[in-house]
Coordinates of C-alpha atoms in Angstrom, one line a residue:
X1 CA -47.9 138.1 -110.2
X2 CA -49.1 141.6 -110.2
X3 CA -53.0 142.8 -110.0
X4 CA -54.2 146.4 -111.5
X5 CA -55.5 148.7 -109.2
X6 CA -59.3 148.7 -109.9
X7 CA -60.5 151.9 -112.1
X8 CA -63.7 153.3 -112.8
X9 CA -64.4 153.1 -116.6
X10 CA -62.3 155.5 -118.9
X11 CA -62.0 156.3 -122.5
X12 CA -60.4 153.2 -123.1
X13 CA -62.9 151.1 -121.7
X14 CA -66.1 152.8 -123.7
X15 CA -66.5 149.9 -126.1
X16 CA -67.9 146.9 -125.5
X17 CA -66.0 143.8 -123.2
X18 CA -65.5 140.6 -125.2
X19 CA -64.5 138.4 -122.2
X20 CA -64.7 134.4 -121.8
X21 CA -65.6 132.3 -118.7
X22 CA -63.1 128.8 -118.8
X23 CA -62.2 126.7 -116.4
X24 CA -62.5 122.9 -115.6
X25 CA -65.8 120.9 -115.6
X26 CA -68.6 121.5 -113.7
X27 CA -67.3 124.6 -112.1
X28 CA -70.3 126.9 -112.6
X29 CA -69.5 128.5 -115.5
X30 CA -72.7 128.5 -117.2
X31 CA -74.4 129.1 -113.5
X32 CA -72.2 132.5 -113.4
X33 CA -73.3 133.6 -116.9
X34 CA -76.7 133.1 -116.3
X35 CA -76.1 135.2 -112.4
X36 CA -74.4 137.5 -114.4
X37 CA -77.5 137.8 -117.1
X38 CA -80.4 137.8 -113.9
X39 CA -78.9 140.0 -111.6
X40 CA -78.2 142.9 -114.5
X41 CA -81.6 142.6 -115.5
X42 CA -80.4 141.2 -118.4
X43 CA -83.6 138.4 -118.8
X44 CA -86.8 138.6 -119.7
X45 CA -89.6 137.0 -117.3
X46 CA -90.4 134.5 -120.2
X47 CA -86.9 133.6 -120.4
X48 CA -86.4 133.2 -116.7
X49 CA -89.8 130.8 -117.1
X50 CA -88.4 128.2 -119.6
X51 CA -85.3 127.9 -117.1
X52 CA -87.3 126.4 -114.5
X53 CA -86.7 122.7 -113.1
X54 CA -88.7 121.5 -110.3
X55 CA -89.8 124.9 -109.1
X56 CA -86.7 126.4 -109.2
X57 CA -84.7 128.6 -111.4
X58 CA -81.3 126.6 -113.2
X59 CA -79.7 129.5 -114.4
X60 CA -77.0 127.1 -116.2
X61 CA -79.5 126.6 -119.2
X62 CA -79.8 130.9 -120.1
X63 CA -76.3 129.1 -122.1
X64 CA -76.7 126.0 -122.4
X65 CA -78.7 126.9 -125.5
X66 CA -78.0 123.2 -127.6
X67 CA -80.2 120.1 -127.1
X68 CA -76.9 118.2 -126.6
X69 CA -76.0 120.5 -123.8
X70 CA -79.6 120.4 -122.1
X71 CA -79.5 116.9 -122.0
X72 CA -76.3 115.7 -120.8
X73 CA -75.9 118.8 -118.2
X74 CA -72.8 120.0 -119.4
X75 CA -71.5 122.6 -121.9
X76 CA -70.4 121.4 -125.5
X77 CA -70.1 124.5 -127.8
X78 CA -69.0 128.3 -127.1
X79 CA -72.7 130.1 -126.0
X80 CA -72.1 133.9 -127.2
X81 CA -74.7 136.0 -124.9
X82 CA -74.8 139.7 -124.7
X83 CA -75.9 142.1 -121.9
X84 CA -75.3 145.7 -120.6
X85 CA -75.1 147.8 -117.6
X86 CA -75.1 151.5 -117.5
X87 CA -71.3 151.5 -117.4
X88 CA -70.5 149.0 -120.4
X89 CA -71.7 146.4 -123.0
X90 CA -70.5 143.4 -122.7
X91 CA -70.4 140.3 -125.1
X92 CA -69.7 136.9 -122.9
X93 CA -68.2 133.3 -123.8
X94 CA -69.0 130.6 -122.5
X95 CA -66.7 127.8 -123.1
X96 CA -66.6 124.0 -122.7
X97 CA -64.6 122.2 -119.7
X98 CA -64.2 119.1 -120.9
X99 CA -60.8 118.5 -122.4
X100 CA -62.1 117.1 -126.2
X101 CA -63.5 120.6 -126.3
X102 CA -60.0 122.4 -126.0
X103 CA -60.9 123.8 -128.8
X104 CA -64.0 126.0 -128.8
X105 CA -61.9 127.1 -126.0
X106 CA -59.2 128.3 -127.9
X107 CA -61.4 129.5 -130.6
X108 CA -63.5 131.8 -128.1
X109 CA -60.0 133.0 -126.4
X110 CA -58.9 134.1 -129.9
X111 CA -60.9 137.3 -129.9
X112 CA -61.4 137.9 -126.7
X113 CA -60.6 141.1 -124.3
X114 CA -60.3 139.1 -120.9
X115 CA -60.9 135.8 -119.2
X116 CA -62.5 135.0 -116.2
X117 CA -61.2 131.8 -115.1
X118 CA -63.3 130.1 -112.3
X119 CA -61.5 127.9 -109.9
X120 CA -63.8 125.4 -107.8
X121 CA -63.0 125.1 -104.1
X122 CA -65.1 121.7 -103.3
X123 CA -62.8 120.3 -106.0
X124 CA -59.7 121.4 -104.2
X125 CA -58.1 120.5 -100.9
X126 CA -58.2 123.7 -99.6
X127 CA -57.3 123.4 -96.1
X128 CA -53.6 122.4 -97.6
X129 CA -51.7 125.7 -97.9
X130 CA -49.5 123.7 -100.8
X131 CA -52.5 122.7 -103.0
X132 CA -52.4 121.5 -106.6
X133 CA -54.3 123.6 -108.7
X134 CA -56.9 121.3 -111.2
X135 CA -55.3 120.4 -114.8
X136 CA -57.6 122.3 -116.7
X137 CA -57.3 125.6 -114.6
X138 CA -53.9 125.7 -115.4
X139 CA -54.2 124.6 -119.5
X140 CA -56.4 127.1 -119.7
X141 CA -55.1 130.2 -117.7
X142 CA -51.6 129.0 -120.0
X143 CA -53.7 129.2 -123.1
X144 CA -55.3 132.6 -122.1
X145 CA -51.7 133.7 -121.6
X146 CA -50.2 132.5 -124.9
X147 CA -53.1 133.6 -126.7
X148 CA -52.3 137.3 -125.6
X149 CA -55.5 137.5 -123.9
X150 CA -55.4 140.6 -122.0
X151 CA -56.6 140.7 -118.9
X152 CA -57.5 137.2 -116.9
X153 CA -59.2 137.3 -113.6
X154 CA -59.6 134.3 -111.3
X155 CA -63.0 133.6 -109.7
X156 CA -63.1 131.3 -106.6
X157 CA -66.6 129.7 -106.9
X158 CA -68.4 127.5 -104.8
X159 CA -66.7 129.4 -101.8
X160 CA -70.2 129.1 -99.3
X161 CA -70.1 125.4 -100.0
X162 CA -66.6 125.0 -97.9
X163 CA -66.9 124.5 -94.1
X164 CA -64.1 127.7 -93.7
X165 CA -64.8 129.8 -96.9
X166 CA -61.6 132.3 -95.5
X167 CA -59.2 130.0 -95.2
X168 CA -60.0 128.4 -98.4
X169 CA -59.5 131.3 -100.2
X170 CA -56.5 132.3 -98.5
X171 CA -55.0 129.2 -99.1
X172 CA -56.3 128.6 -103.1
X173 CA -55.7 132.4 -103.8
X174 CA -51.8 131.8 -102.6
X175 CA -51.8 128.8 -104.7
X176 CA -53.1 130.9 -107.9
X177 CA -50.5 133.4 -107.2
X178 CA -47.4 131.1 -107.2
X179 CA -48.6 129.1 -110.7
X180 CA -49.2 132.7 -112.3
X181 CA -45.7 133.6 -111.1
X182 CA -43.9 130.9 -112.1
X183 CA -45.9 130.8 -115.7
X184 CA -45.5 134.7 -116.0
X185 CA -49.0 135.3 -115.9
X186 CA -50.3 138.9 -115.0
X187 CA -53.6 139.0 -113.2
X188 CA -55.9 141.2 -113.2
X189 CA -57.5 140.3 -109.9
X190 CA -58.6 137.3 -107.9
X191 CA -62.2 137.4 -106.4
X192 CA -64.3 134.6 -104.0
X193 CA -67.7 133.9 -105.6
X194 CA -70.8 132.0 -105.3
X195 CA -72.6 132.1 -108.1
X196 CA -75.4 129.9 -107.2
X197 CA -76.1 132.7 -104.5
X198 CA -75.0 135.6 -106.0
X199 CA -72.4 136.8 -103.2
X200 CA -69.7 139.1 -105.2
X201 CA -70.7 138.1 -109.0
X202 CA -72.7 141.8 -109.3
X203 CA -72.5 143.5 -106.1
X204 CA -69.9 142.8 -103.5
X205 CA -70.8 140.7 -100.4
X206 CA -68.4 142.8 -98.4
X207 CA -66.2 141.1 -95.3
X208 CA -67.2 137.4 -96.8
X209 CA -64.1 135.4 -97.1
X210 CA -62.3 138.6 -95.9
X211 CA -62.5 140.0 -99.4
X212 CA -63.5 143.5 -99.3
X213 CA -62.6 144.5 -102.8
X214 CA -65.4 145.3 -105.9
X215 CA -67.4 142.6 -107.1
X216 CA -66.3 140.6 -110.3
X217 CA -69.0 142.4 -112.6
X218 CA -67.0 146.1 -111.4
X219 CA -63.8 144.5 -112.1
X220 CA -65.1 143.6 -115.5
X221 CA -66.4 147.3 -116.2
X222 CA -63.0 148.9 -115.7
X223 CA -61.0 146.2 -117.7
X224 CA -59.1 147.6 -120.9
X225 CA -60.3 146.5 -124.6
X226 CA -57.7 144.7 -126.5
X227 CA -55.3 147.0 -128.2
X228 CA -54.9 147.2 -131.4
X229 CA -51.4 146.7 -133.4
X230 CA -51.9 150.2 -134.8
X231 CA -48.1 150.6 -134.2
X232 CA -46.7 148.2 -136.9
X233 CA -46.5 148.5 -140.5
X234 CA -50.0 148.3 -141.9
X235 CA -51.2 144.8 -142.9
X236 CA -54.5 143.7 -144.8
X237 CA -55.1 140.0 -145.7
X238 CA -57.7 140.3 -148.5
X239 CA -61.1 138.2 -148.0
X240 CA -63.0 139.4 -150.6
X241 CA -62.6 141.5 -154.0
X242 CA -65.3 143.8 -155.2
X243 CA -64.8 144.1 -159.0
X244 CA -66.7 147.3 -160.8
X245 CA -65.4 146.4 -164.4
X246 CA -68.1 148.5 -166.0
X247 CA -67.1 151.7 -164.4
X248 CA -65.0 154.3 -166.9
X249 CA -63.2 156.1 -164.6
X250 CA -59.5 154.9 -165.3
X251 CA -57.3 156.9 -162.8
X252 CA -57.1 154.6 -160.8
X253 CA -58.2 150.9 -160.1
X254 CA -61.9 149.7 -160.7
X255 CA -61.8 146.7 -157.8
X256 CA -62.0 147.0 -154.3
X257 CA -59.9 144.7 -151.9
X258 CA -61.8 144.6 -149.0
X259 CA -60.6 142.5 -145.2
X260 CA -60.3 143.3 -141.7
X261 CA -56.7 145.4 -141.2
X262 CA -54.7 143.5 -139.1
X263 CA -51.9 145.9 -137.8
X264 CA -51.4 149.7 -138.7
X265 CA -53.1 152.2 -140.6
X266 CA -54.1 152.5 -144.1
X267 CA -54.5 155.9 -145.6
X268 CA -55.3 157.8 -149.3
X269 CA -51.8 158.5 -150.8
X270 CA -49.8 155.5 -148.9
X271 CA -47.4 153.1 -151.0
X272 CA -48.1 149.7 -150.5
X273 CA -46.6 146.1 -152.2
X274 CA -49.0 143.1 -152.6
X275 CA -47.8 139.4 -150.9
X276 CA -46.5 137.7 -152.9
X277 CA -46.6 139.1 -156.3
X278 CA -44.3 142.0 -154.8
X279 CA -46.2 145.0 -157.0
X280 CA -46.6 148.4 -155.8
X281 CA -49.0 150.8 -155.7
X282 CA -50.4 153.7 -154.2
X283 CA -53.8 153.8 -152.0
X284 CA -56.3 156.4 -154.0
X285 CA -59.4 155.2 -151.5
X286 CA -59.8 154.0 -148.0
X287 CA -63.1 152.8 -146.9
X288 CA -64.7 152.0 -144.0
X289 CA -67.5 148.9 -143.4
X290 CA -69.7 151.4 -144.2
X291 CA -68.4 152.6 -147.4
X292 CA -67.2 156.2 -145.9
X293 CA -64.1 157.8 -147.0
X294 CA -61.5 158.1 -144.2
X295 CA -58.4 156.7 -142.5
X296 CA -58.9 152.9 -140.9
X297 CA -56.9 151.2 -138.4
X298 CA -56.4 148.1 -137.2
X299 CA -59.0 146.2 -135.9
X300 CA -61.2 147.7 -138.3
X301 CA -62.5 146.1 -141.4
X302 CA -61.6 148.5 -144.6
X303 CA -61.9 148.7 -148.8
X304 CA -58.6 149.7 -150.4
X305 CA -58.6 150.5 -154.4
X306 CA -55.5 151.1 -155.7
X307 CA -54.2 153.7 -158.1
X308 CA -53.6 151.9 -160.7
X309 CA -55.0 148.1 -161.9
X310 CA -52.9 145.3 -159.7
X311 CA -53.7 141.4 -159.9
X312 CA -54.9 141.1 -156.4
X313 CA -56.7 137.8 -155.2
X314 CA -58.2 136.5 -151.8
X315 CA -55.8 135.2 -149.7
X316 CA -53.2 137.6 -151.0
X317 CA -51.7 140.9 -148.4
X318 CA -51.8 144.5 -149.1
X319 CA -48.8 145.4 -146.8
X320 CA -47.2 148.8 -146.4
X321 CA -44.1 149.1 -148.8
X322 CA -40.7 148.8 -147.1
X323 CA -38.7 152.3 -147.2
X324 CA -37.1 152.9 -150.7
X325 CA -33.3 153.6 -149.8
X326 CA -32.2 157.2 -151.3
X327 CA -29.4 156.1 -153.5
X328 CA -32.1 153.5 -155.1
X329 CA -34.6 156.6 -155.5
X330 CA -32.2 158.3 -157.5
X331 CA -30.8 155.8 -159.4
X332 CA -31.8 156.6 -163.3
X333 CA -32.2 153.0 -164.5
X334 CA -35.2 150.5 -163.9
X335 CA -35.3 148.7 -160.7
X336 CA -37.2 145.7 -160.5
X337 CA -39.5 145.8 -157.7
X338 CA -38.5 143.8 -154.5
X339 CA -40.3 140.7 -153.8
X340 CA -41.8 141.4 -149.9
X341 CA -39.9 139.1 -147.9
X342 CA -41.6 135.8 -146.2
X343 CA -41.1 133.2 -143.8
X344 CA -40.8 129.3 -145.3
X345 CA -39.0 128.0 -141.6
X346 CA -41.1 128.7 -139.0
X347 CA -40.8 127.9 -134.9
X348 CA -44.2 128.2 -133.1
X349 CA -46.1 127.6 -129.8
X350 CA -48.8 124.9 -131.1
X351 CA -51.9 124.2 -129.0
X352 CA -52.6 120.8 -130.2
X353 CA -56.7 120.0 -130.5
X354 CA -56.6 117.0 -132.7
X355 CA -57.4 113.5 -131.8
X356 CA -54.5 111.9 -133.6
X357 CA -51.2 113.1 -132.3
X358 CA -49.1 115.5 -134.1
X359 CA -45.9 113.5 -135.5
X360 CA -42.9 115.0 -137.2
X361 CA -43.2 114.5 -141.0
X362 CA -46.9 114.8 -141.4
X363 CA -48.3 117.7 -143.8
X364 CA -50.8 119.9 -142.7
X365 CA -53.1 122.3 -144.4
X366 CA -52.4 126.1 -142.4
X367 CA -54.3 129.2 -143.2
X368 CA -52.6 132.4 -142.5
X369 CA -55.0 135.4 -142.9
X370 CA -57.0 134.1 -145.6
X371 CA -54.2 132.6 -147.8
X372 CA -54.1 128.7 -147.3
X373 CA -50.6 126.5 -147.4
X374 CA -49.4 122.8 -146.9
X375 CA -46.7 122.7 -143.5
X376 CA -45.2 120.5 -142.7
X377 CA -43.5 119.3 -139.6
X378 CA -40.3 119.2 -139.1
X379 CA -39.7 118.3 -135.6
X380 CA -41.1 119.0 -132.1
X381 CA -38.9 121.0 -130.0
X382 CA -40.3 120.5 -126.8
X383 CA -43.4 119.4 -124.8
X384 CA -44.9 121.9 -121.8
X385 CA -46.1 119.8 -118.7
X386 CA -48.9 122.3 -117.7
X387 CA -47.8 120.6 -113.5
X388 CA -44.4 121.9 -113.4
X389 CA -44.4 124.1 -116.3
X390 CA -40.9 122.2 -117.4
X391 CA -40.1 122.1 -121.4
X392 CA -39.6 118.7 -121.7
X393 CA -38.5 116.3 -124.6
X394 CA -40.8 115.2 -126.8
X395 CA -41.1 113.0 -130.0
X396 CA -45.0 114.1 -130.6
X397 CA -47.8 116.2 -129.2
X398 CA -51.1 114.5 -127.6
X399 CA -53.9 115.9 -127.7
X400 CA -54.7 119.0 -125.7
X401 CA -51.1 119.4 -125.0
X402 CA -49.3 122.5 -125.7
X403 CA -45.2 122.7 -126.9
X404 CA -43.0 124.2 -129.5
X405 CA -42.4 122.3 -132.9
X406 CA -40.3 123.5 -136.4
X407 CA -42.9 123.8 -139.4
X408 CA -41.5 124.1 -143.5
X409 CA -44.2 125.6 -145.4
X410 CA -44.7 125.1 -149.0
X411 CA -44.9 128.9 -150.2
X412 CA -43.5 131.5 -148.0
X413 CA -45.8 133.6 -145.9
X414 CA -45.6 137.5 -144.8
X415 CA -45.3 136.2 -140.6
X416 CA -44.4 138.3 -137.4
X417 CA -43.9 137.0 -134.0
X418 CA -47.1 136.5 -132.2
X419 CA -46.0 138.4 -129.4
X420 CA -46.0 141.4 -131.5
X421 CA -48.5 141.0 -133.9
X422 CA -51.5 138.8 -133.0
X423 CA -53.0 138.8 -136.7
X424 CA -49.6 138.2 -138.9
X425 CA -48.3 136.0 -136.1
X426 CA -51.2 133.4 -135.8
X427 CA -51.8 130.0 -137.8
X428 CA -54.5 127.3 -137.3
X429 CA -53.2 123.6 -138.9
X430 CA -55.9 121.8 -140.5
X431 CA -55.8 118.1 -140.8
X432 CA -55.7 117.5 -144.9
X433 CA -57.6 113.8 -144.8
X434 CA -60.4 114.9 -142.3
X435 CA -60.2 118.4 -142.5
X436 CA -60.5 119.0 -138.3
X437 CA -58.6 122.0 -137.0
X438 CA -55.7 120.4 -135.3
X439 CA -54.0 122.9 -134.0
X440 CA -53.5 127.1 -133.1
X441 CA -50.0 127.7 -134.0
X442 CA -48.1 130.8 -132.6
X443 CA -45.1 131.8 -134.5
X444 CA -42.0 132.8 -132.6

């Protein structure tokens, strides 16, 4: 495991952090929000006043924000808050322990910049210096790491309830170390924390625990956004066509496809092929979200008419066109255009969030972009034991488990690896009789 030398905020860090608190139940995630929200001046007095329980201040319930949650004491759904400091924005996550809410988990991790995974030390037995790490620190720091989150830091809560706060962090930070090394997990940092008292959540408690590095809000400020696949081939999954029919202008197309690009760059002049028709075109506008004229990259959302009128639907790609070989370019005779190429047999890491177990031969529903397909299973591969990290056997996936299984689609689909491109890569499998999100699928 290595950790990134701390650094002030740069160029790359001038947009807003999109980061996720996880971890296992009860750890104080909400209570670190809400530490993180009071001591950046982040709350209103009025706000701090309908937080109060007998006198005193439960700053778990600036999240806890449904009825549900209030209630029972615990967290159910993701809580989206948002707050500044004079360095950075930053838009937080708060997601559910419990293991039926995998998830909202998953679902918050999806977009997110960083994690900050909080480890509990009164759950732990941290005078051991060979200590098992809690179940749902390690499903989750393994989620966080498939889901190319990219930074995760580990916060040590609860640290000043512990009769030797040192030694427990020596020995839970050693223990952190050795299941991100053998997972092949890069940390960011690891910091000790209390948030009930504050001590290193905004300004560092120097010396306690021996920890005399910045506090986990600095650590935060000078984390990296999420980079963008700007690199690839440029890739737009179309959500939604804008038809001008009316207008006369006929050099070049009266709709506008309009989605969030999901790797390269889209400009005025570029030759692009629709999935899965296979027509080609030529861009004659780029827009922005807000309608300027201009280049857009991914990440960003964009408009793209064509030159020319192409039967373009939602759920279909606008994809850059693949290089036209010279001897084809000169050729004098009509060449049918090339059907872009797509994936019918895929292998992908599943995080399974359904209920009922995923079995080999049952059909799914998957949406990829915005184009939906039946999958079905072929087999599983393997099963992950988030303990020992081994790939094991496995003849079905329980829920909350993660593993590797063979999927046959019924149309093919324009797919990259996940590892190199998070939007083309990615899948969610949707039960077809009760329509719950079963799974994230990752294809290889």
């Amino acid at each position: 495991m290595t950790s990134t030398a701390y650094n002030s905020p740069a160029a790359d860090t001038a947009s807003a952090l999109r980061f996720i608190t996880c971890g296992s139940v009860d750890d104080g995630k909400s209570t670190l929000i809400g530490r993180l929200l009071v001591d950046s001046k982040s709350v209103l007095q009025d706000q701090l006043a309908g937080v109060q329980r007998s006198g005193e201040t439960d700053l778990a319930l600036l999240t806890d924000g449904l009825s549900a949650e209030r209630e029972q004491g615990i967290t159910i759904d993701v809580a989206y808050r948002y707050f500044a400091t004079p360095a950075r924005k930053f838009i937080i996550g708060d997601a559910p322990g419990h293991e039926q809410y995998t998830r909202n988990m998953v679902t918050a991790a999806s977009s997110a910049d960083a994690a900050v995974v909080l480890v509990d030390a009164t759950k732990l037995d941290w005078r051991s210096a060979d200590l098992a790490l809690l179940p749902q620190t390690r499903r989750h720091s393994l989620l966080v790491h498939l889901l190319r989150v990219p930074s995760l830091v580990f916060a040590v809560n609860k640290l000043d309830a512990v009769e030797d706060p040192a030694l427990a962090f020596v020995h839970i930070k050693a223990a952190l170390e050795r299941f991100a090394k053998d997972a092949g997990i890069r940390v960011a940092a690891t910091v000790p924390v209390s948030a009930l008292k504050g001590w290193n959540v905004v300004t560092p408690h120097e010396g306690w625990c021996g920890y005399e590095g910045p506090s986990l809000l600095q650590w935060l400020e000078g984390l990296p956004g999420t980079p963008a696949d700007t690199a690839l081939p440029a890739a737009l999954p179309v959500q939604w066509v804008e038809k001008f029919s009316s207008s006369s202008d006929t050099s070049q197309g009266r709709r506008v496809f309009w989605g969030r690009l999901g790797a390269g760059e889209l400009q005025v002049g570029q030759s692009v092929q629709i999935f899965p028709s296979g027509q080609s075109a030529l861009v004659a506008q780029v827009l922005d979200h807000a309608r300027r004229p201009g280049k857009v990259s991914a990440g960003h959302s964009a408009g793209v008419v064509l030159d020319r009128e192409v039967d373009v639907s939602r759920g279909d790609w606008i994809l850059a066109a693949p290089e036209t070989p010279a001897a084809a370019a000169a050729d004098d005779f009509d060449t049918p255009e090339a059907v872009p190429v797509g994936r019918r047999d895929v292998t992908a890491t599943v995080a399974w969030m359904d209920d009922e177990p995923l079995v080999p031969g049952r059909v799914y529903l998957a949406l990829h972009g915005h184009r939906w397909v039946k999958a079905k299973v072929r087999r599983v591969v393997h099963h992950l034991d988030i303990h020992t990290l081994a790939e094991e056997p496995a003849a079905n996936l329980q829920a909350n488990a993660i593993g590797v299984v063979e999927l046959a689609l019924q149309e093919p689909l324009p797919l990259r690896a996940f590892t190199e491109a998070r939007i083309q890569g990615a899948l969610i499998l949707v039960d077809t009789a009760s329509h719950k999100t079963a799974a994230a699928a990752l294809a290889h």
